[in-house]
Coordinates of C-alpha atoms in Angstrom, one line a residue:
M1 CA -7.1 16.7 7.3
I2 CA -8.1 15.9 3.7
M3 CA -6.4 13.2 1.6
S4 CA -6.9 13.2 -2.2
S5 CA -8.0 10.0 -3.9
A6 CA -5.9 10.8 -7.0
R7 CA -3.2 8.4 -8.0
F8 CA 0.4 9.8 -8.4
L9 CA 3.0 8.3 -10.7
T10 CA 6.5 9.4 -9.9
R11 CA 10.1 8.2 -10.5
T12 CA 13.1 8.1 -8.3
G13 CA 14.4 11.6 -7.6
I14 CA 11.2 13.3 -8.5
P15 CA 9.4 15.1 -5.7
L16 CA 6.2 13.6 -4.4
F17 CA 3.2 15.7 -5.3
A18 CA 2.5 17.6 -2.1
G19 CA -0.8 19.4 -2.6
M20 CA -2.7 17.2 -0.1
L21 CA 0.1 17.6 2.4
T22 CA 0.1 21.4 2.2
L23 CA -3.6 21.2 3.0
A24 CA -2.9 19.0 6.0
I25 CA -0.2 21.4 7.2
S26 CA -2.6 24.4 6.9
L27 CA -5.3 22.6 8.9
E28 CA -2.8 21.6 11.6
S29 CA -1.9 25.3 12.1
A30 CA -5.6 26.1 12.3
G31 CA -5.9 23.6 15.2
A32 CA -7.6 20.8 13.3
Q33 CA -8.0 17.5 15.2
Q34 CA -5.3 14.9 14.2
S35 CA -6.4 11.6 12.7
S36 CA -4.8 8.8 10.7
V37 CA -5.6 7.4 7.3
L38 CA -5.0 3.7 7.7
T39 CA -6.4 2.2 4.6
Y40 CA -7.5 3.1 1.0
H41 CA -9.9 6.1 1.1
G42 CA -9.7 6.2 4.8
D43 CA -12.3 3.5 5.8
A44 CA -13.7 0.1 4.9
S45 CA -16.5 1.8 2.8
R46 CA -13.8 3.2 0.4
S47 CA -16.0 6.3 0.0
G48 CA -13.0 8.7 0.1
N49 CA -15.1 11.3 1.9
F50 CA -13.1 13.2 4.6
V51 CA -15.0 15.7 6.6
V52 CA -13.0 18.5 8.1
P53 CA -15.2 20.9 10.1
V54 CA -12.6 23.7 10.2
L55 CA -12.1 23.7 6.4
T56 CA -14.4 26.4 5.1
W57 CA -14.6 27.8 1.6
E58 CA -12.8 30.9 2.8
K59 CA -9.9 28.8 4.2
A60 CA -9.8 26.6 1.1
R61 CA -8.8 29.6 -1.0
S62 CA -5.5 29.8 0.8
V63 CA -4.5 26.2 0.0
H64 CA -1.3 26.0 -2.1
L65 CA 1.6 23.8 -3.0
D66 CA 4.5 23.9 -0.5
P67 CA 7.8 24.2 -2.5
S68 CA 9.8 23.4 0.7
F69 CA 8.3 19.9 1.0
E70 CA 11.2 17.5 0.3
A71 CA 9.7 14.0 -0.1
R72 CA 11.2 12.0 -3.0
V73 CA 9.8 8.6 -3.7
A74 CA 11.8 5.6 -5.0
G75 CA 9.9 4.3 -8.0
H76 CA 6.5 4.4 -9.6
L77 CA 3.7 5.0 -7.2
Y78 CA 0.3 3.3 -7.7
A79 CA -0.8 2.6 -4.1
Q80 CA -2.4 5.4 -2.1
P81 CA -0.1 7.0 0.5
L82 CA -1.2 6.5 4.1
Y83 CA -1.0 8.9 7.0
W84 CA -0.1 7.8 10.5
H85 CA -0.4 10.0 13.6
G86 CA 0.3 7.9 16.7
S87 CA -1.4 8.6 20.0
G88 CA 0.6 11.0 22.1
S89 CA 3.0 11.8 19.2
N90 CA 3.7 15.4 18.1
T91 CA 4.6 14.4 14.6
A92 CA 2.8 12.6 11.8
T93 CA 4.2 10.2 9.2
L94 CA 3.4 9.7 5.5
L95 CA 3.9 6.1 4.3
V96 CA 4.3 5.3 0.6
A97 CA 4.9 1.9 -1.1
T98 CA 6.3 1.8 -4.7
E99 CA 6.7 -0.5 -7.7
D100 CA 10.4 -0.6 -6.8
D101 CA 9.4 -2.7 -3.8
A102 CA 10.4 0.2 -1.5
V103 CA 8.4 1.4 1.5
Q104 CA 9.3 4.9 2.7
A105 CA 8.3 6.9 5.7
F106 CA 8.3 10.7 5.5
D107 CA 7.8 13.5 8.1
A108 CA 4.3 14.7 7.0
T109 CA 5.2 18.3 7.6
T110 CA 8.7 18.6 6.1
G111 CA 8.9 15.7 3.7
K112 CA 12.1 14.5 5.3
E113 CA 12.6 10.8 4.9
L114 CA 12.5 9.0 8.2
W115 CA 13.3 5.5 7.0
R116 CA 13.2 3.3 3.8
R117 CA 12.9 -0.4 3.5
S118 CA 13.5 -2.4 0.3
V119 CA 11.8 -5.8 0.5
G120 CA 13.3 -7.3 -2.6
R121 CA 13.9 -6.9 -6.3
P122 CA 10.8 -6.0 -8.3
V123 CA 9.7 -8.3 -11.1
A124 CA 10.8 -7.2 -14.6
G125 CA 8.0 -7.1 -17.1
S126 CA 9.9 -9.5 -19.4
L127 CA 9.4 -12.2 -16.8
L128 CA 5.6 -12.0 -16.9
P129 CA 3.2 -13.3 -19.6
C130 CA 1.5 -9.9 -19.9
G131 CA 0.8 -6.7 -17.9
N132 CA 1.2 -3.0 -18.1
I133 CA 3.3 -2.3 -14.9
N134 CA 7.1 -2.6 -15.3
P135 CA 8.7 -3.2 -13.0
L136 CA 6.1 -4.9 -10.8
G137 CA 6.5 -4.4 -7.1
I138 CA 3.9 -3.1 -4.6
T139 CA 0.7 -2.2 -6.4
G140 CA -2.2 -2.6 -4.0
T141 CA -2.6 0.0 -1.2
P142 CA -1.2 -1.3 2.1
V143 CA -3.1 -1.2 5.4
I144 CA -1.9 0.1 8.8
D145 CA -2.9 -1.7 12.0
P146 CA -2.8 0.6 15.1
S147 CA -2.7 -2.3 17.6
T148 CA 0.6 -3.7 16.2
Q149 CA 1.7 -0.3 14.9
A150 CA 2.7 -1.9 11.6
I151 CA 2.0 -1.6 7.9
Y152 CA 1.0 -4.7 5.9
F153 CA 1.2 -5.2 2.1
D154 CA 1.8 -7.6 -0.8
A155 CA 5.0 -7.3 -2.9
A156 CA 5.8 -9.0 -6.2
V157 CA 9.5 -9.9 -5.8
E158 CA 12.0 -11.6 -8.1
R159 CA 13.7 -14.5 -6.4
A160 CA 16.1 -17.2 -7.7
S161 CA 13.0 -19.3 -8.5
G162 CA 11.3 -16.6 -10.4
P163 CA 8.5 -14.1 -9.6
R164 CA 6.9 -14.5 -6.2
H165 CA 4.2 -12.8 -4.2
E166 CA 5.1 -12.2 -0.6
V167 CA 3.1 -10.5 2.2
F168 CA 5.1 -8.3 4.6
G169 CA 4.5 -6.7 8.0
L170 CA 6.8 -3.8 8.8
S171 CA 7.1 -1.8 12.1
L172 CA 6.0 1.8 11.7
K173 CA 8.8 2.8 14.0
D174 CA 11.8 1.7 12.1
A175 CA 10.7 -0.6 9.2
T176 CA 11.8 -3.7 10.9
I177 CA 10.2 -6.8 9.4
L178 CA 7.9 -8.3 12.0
P179 CA 8.5 -11.9 13.3
G180 CA 6.8 -14.5 11.1
W181 CA 6.8 -12.3 8.0
P182 CA 7.0 -12.3 5.1
I183 CA 4.7 -15.0 3.9
D184 CA 5.2 -16.5 0.5
V185 CA 1.7 -16.8 -0.9
A186 CA 2.3 -19.8 -3.2
D187 CA 4.1 -21.7 -0.4
A188 CA 1.3 -20.9 2.1
L189 CA -1.4 -22.1 -0.3
Q190 CA 0.6 -25.2 -1.2
K191 CA 0.4 -26.2 2.4
L192 CA -3.4 -26.0 2.1
G193 CA -3.4 -28.2 -1.0
R194 CA -3.9 -25.2 -3.4
H195 CA -1.9 -24.2 -6.5
F196 CA -1.1 -20.5 -7.0
D197 CA 1.0 -19.3 -9.9
P198 CA 2.8 -16.1 -9.0
R199 CA 3.5 -15.3 -12.7
T200 CA -0.1 -15.1 -13.8
Q201 CA -1.5 -13.5 -10.6
N202 CA -1.4 -9.8 -9.8
Q203 CA -2.3 -8.0 -6.6
R204 CA -4.1 -4.7 -7.4
A205 CA -6.7 -4.5 -4.7
T206 CA -6.2 -2.7 -1.4
V207 CA -5.1 -4.9 1.5
S208 CA -7.9 -5.0 4.1
L209 CA -7.9 -5.6 7.9
L210 CA -10.8 -7.2 9.8
D211 CA -10.8 -8.8 13.3
G212 CA -7.1 -9.4 13.4
T213 CA -6.8 -10.8 9.9
I214 CA -5.5 -9.1 6.8
Y215 CA -7.1 -10.0 3.5
V216 CA -5.2 -9.9 0.2
A217 CA -7.1 -10.2 -3.1
F218 CA -5.6 -11.3 -6.4
G219 CA -6.6 -11.2 -10.0
G220 CA -4.7 -11.3 -13.3
H221 CA -2.5 -8.9 -15.2
F222 CA -3.6 -6.3 -17.8
G223 CA -4.2 -8.4 -20.9
D224 CA -5.9 -11.3 -19.0
C225 CA -3.2 -13.8 -19.9
G226 CA -2.6 -17.3 -18.4
N227 CA -4.6 -19.4 -16.1
Y228 CA -5.1 -16.9 -13.4
H229 CA -7.9 -17.1 -10.8
G230 CA -9.6 -14.7 -8.4
W231 CA -8.3 -15.2 -4.9
V232 CA -9.0 -13.8 -1.4
I233 CA -6.4 -14.9 1.1
G234 CA -6.4 -14.1 4.8
F235 CA -3.4 -14.2 7.2
S236 CA -3.7 -13.8 11.0
L237 CA -1.7 -10.8 12.3
H238 CA -0.6 -12.8 15.4
D239 CA -0.1 -16.2 13.7
P240 CA 0.8 -15.3 10.1
G241 CA 1.7 -18.9 9.2
K242 CA -2.0 -19.8 9.6
G243 CA -3.7 -18.9 6.3
L244 CA -7.1 -19.3 4.8
A245 CA -8.1 -18.9 1.1
S246 CA -11.0 -18.6 -1.2
R247 CA -10.6 -19.1 -5.0
R248 CA -13.0 -18.1 -7.7
A249 CA -13.4 -19.4 -11.2
L250 CA -10.7 -19.5 -13.8
G251 CA -10.2 -16.0 -15.4
A252 CA -12.1 -14.3 -12.6
A253 CA -10.8 -11.6 -10.3
A254 CA -11.4 -10.7 -6.6
F255 CA -11.2 -6.9 -6.0
G256 CA -12.1 -5.3 -2.7
R257 CA -11.3 -2.1 -4.7
R258 CA -9.6 -2.1 -8.1
E259 CA -6.8 0.4 -8.2
A260 CA -4.9 0.0 -11.4

């Protein structure tokens, strides 16, 4: 299978660009070995290189768009779609997360929606001091953990108290929110004696997973407004209430990989 590193921008009701999926389908029919794409560009190196031995120049000439692919995404899409093929399963799933704070699972062959989870109301651009994403929801690419069979991500959500950043864990099976999640980032850091302003902080970098801990990086919005800092915050998958944080200088950013 090959996944493109291109970013797709779509609106509700507009079909998801399916060129990369058609290629995946063609390779499946050719007997290609199944594998999952669990993180941005497929691995921690972020190289974006996917080697498919059965894909020759001759076979590549037959790659084409599949007009029957039915996937429609709910909102603007900045995060890279991920691909999950569970052990022993005959079907694969495409996961997308949008700026409407929606996470959707599609059958990777037909595009049929398997489930959809809305995690909150996205933040209107008028509530932020600057920025170029409106509304602001899920921007950084999520990460999938095979051991918990869950997808983890940060979402900007509008609550009664104003904009918040919350880190979620959803079951890949049915989008159930996992016990202990979501984690409100500002509240978690306040317990550590740190101040985090959700209005001036933006989460653009891909979420990373290492040794049972997910790491979420924050910088500022487009326009570099307000007293934002660079943050890297870690949460244990098995004890999400236990957090650790590192903050860089005022006006800095922490990007494992900048995506927008």
